[in-house]
Tab-separated table of C-alpha atoms in Angstrom:
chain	number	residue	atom	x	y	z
A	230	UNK	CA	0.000	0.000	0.000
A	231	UNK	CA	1.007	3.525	-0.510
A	232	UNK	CA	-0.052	6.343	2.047
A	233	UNK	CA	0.308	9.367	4.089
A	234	UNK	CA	-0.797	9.434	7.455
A	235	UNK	CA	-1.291	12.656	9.459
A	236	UNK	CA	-2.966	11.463	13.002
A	237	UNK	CA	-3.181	14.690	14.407
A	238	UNK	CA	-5.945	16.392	12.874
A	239	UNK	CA	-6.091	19.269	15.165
A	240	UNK	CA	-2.941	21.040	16.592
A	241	UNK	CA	-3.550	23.890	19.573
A	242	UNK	CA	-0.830	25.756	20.868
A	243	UNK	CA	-0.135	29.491	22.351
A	244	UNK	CA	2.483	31.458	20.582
A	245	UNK	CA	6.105	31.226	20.590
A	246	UNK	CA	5.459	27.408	21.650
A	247	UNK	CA	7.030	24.985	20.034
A	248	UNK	CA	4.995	22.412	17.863
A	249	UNK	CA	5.337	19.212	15.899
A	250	UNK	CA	3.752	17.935	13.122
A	251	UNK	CA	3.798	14.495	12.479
A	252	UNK	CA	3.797	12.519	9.179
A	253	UNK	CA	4.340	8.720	8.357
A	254	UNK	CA	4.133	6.848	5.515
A	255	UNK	CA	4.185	3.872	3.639
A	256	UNK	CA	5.097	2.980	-0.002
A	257	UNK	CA	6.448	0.180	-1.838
A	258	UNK	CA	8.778	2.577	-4.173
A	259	UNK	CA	12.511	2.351	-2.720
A	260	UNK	CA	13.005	5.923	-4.953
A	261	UNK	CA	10.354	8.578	-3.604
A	262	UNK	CA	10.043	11.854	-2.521
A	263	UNK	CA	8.336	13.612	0.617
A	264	UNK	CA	6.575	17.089	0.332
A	265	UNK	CA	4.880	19.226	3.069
A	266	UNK	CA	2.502	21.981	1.901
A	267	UNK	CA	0.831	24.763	3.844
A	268	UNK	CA	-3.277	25.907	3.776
A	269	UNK	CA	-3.582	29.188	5.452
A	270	UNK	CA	-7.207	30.364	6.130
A	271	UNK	CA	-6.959	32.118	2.284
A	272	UNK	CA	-7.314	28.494	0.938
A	273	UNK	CA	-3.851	28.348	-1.734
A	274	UNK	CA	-1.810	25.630	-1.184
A	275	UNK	CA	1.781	26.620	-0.519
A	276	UNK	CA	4.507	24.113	-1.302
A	277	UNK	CA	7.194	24.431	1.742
A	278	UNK	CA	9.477	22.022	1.657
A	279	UNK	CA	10.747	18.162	-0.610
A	280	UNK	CA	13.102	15.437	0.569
A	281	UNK	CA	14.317	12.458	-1.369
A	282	UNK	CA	14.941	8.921	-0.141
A	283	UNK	CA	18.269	9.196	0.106
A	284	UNK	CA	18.601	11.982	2.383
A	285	UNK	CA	18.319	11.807	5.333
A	286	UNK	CA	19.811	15.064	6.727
A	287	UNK	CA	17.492	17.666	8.701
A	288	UNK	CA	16.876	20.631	7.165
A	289	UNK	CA	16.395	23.503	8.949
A	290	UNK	CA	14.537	26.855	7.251
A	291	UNK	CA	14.385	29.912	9.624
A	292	UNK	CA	11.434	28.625	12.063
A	293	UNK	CA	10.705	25.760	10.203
A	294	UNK	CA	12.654	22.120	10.417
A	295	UNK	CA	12.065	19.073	8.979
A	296	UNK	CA	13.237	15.391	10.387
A	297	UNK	CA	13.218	12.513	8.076
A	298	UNK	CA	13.727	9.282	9.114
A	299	UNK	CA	13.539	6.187	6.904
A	300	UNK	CA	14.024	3.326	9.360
A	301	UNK	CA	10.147	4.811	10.902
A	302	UNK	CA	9.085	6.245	7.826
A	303	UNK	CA	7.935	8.935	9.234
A	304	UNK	CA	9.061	12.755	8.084
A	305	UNK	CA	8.066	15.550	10.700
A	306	UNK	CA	7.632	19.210	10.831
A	307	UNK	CA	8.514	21.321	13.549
A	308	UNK	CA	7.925	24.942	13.811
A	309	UNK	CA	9.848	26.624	16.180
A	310	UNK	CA	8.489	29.946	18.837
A	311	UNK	CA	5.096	29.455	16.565
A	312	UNK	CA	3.735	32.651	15.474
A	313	UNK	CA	-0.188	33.249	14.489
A	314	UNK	CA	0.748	33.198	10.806
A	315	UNK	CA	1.500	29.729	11.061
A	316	UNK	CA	-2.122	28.801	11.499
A	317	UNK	CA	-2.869	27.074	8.969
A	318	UNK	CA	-3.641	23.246	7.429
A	319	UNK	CA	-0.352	21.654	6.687
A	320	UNK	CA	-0.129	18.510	4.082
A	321	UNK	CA	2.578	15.842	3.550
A	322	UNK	CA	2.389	14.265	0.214
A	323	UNK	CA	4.349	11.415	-1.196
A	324	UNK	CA	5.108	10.807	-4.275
A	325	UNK	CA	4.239	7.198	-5.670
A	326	UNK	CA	4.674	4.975	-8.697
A	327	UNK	CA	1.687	3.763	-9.826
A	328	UNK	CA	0.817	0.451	-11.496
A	329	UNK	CA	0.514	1.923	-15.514
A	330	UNK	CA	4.537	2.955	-15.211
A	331	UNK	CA	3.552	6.982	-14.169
A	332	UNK	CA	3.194	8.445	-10.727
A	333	UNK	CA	1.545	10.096	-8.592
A	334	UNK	CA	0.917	12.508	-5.504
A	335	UNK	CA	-0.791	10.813	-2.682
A	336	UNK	CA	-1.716	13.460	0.649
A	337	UNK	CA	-2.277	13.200	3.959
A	338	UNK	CA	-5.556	14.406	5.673
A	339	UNK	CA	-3.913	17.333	7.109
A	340	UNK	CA	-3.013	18.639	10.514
A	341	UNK	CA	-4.890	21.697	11.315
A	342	UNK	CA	-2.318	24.443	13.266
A	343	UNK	CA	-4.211	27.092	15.505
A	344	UNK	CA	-1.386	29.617	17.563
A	345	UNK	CA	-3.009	31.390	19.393
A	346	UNK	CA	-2.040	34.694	20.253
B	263	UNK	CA	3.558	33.430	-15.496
B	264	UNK	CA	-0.263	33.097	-14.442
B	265	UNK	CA	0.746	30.095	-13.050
B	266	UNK	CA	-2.294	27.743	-12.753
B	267	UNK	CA	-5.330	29.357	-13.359
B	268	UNK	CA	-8.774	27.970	-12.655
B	269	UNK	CA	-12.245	28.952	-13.542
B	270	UNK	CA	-14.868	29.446	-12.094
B	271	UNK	CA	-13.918	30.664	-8.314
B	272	UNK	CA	-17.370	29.685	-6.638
B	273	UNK	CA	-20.275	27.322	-8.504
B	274	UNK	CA	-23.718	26.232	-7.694
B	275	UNK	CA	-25.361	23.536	-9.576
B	276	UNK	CA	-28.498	21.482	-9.454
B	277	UNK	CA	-28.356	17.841	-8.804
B	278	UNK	CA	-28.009	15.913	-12.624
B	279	UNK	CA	-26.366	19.271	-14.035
B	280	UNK	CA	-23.644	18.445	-16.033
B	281	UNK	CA	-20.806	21.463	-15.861
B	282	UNK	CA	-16.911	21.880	-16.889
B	283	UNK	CA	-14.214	23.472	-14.320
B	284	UNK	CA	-11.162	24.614	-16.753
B	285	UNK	CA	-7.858	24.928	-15.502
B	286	UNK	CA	-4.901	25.668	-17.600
B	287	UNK	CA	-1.622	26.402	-16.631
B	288	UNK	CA	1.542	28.621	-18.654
B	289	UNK	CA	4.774	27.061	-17.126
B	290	UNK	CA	5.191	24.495	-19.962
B	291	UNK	CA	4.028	21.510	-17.340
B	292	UNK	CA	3.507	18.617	-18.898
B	293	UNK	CA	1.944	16.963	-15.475
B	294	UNK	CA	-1.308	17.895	-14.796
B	295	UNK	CA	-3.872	16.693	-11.862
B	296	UNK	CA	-7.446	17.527	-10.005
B	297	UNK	CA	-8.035	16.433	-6.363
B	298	UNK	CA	-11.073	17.284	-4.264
B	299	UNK	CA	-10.805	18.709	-0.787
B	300	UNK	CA	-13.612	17.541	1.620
B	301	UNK	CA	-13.228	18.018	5.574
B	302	UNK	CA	-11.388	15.655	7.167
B	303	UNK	CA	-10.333	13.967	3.931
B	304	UNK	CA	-7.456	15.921	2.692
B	305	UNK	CA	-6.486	16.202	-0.649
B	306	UNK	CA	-7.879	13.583	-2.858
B	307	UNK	CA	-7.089	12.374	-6.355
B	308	UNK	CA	-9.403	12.339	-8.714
B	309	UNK	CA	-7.244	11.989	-12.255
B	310	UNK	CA	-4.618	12.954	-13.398
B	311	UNK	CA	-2.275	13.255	-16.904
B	312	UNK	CA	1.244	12.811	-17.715
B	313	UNK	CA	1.010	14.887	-21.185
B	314	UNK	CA	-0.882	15.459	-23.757
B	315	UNK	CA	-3.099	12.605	-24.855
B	316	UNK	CA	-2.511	10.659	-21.683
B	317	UNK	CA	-4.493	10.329	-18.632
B	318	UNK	CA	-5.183	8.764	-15.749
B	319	UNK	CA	-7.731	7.802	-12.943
B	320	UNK	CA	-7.119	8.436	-9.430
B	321	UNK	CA	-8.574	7.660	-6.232
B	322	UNK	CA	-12.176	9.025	-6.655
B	323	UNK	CA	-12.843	9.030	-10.257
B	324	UNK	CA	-16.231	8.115	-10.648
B	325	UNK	CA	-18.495	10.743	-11.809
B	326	UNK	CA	-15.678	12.937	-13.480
B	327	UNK	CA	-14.235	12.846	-16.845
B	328	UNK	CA	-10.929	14.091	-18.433
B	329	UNK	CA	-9.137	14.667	-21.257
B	330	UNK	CA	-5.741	16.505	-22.478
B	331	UNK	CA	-5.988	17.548	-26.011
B	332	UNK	CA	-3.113	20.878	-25.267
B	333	UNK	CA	-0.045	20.560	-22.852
B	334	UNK	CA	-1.932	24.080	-21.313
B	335	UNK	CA	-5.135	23.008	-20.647
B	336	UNK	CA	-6.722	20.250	-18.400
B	337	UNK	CA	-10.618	20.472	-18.178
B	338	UNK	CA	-12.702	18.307	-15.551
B	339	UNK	CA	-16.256	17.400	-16.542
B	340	UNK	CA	-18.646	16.354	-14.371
B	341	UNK	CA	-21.430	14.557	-15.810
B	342	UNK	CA	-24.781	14.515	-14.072
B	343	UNK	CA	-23.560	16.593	-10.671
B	344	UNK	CA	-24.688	14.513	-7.305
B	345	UNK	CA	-24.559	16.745	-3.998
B	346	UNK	CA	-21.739	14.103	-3.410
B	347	UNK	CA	-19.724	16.389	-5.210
B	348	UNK	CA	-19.972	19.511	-2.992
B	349	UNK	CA	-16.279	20.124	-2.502
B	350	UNK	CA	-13.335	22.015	-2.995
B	351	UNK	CA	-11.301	21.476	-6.344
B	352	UNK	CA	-8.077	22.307	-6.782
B	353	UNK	CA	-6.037	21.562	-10.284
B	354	UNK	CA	-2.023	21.212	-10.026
B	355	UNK	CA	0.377	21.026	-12.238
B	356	UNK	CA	4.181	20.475	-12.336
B	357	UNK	CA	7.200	19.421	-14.110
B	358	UNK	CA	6.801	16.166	-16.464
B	359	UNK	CA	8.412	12.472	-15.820
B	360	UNK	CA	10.911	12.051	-14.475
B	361	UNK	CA	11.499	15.464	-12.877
B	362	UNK	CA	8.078	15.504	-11.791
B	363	UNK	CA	9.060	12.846	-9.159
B	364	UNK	CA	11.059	14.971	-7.264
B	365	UNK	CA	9.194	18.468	-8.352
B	366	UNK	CA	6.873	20.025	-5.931
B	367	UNK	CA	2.892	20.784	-7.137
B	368	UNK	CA	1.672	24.050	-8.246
B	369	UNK	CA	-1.738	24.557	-7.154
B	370	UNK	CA	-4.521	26.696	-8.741
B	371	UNK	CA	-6.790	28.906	-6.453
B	372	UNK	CA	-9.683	26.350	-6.574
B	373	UNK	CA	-12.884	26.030	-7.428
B	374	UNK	CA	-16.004	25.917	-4.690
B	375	UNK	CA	-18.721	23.643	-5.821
B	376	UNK	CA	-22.157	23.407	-4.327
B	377	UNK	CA	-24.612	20.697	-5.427
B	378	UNK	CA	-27.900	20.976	-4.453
């Protein structure tokens, strides 16, 4: 099977707290990719951040860090001193081979993020 | 760049109304998808093509139809509209195979679609 699962689906925390998104997964490809977009209230969808396979370094953006981990297959999102512009619905996506030779995105269900102020 | 573009912003149809939501993007992407938002349900798949010509069901394709005749434009038909398919729509697009593995998603604005 090929998934994303996001099993918190909604996140509280006050600002300038720390919080942790968390995404696993499961797919069958041993090449892939991981992608986390953002939702704020406006509705776009905001691409953030990809990671292949074979990395497996942290990445670190301003607030924003991402730890992948293949061995749990899992690839999380922390945001750092949260702000109220990081409310928002965040996705992880996959991407995943599919059985006619293409590929696909498959998403999570989403985490929603309220900081409150 | 217009980026993905999709039209209209906000519809209402009656149930067994057939309608068309055009999207059409001017970055030269040859992969183009649609997914449906619902609460709770995330992003969902509904088909999706790898160029011109070629498409592709997804997870929920039942009741939609597709087709790519230009690399530009990918149109999603519904055929006899079910309150089922109240929902969100967004269209994507990005880079073609095999970039497109490791290329994030460009999303349109979406589309708002009411069934009653």
């Amino acid at each position: 099977a090929q998934k994303v699962t996001q099993a918190q689906t909604e996140i509280s925390v006050v600002e300038k707290e720390d919080v942790t998104l968390d995404c696993v997964y499961e797919t069958r490809d041993t090449t892939y990719y991981l992608f986390w977009y953002k939702q704020p209230p406006s509705g776009e969808l905001v691409f953030l951040i990809r990671r292949n396979s074979f990395d497996e370094q942290n990445e670190i953006s301003g607030r924003y860090s991402w730890n992948f981990q293949k061995s749990t297959s899992s690839f999380n999102f922390t945001i750092t001193a949260s702000q109220v512009v990081d409310s928002a619905v965040y996705f992880c996506a996959l991407s995943a081979s599919t059985t006619s030779g293409t590929y696909k995105y498959i998403f999570g269900t989403g985490t929603r993020l309220k900081v409150l102020a | 760049n217009a980026g993905v573009t999709q039209t209209p912003k906000f519809q209402v149809l009656k149930t067994g109304q057939s309608m068309t939501l055009q999207c059409a993007q001017d970055m030269n992407h040859e992969y183009m998808s649609w997914y449906r938002q619902d609460p709770g349900m995330g992003l969902r798949l509904i088909h999706y093509s790898v160029g011109a010509g070629i498409t592709d069901q997804g997870e929920v394709p039942n009741g939609y139809n597709v087709s790519r005749s230009t690399t530009e434009d990918f149109p999603l038909r519904l055929l006899s509209a079910a309150p089922s398919q109240t929902s969100v729509y967004f269209c994507a697009s990005s880079y073609g195979f095999p970039e497109a593995v490791y290329n994030e998603q460009f999303f349109g604005p979406g589309t708002r679609l009411t069934v009653l």
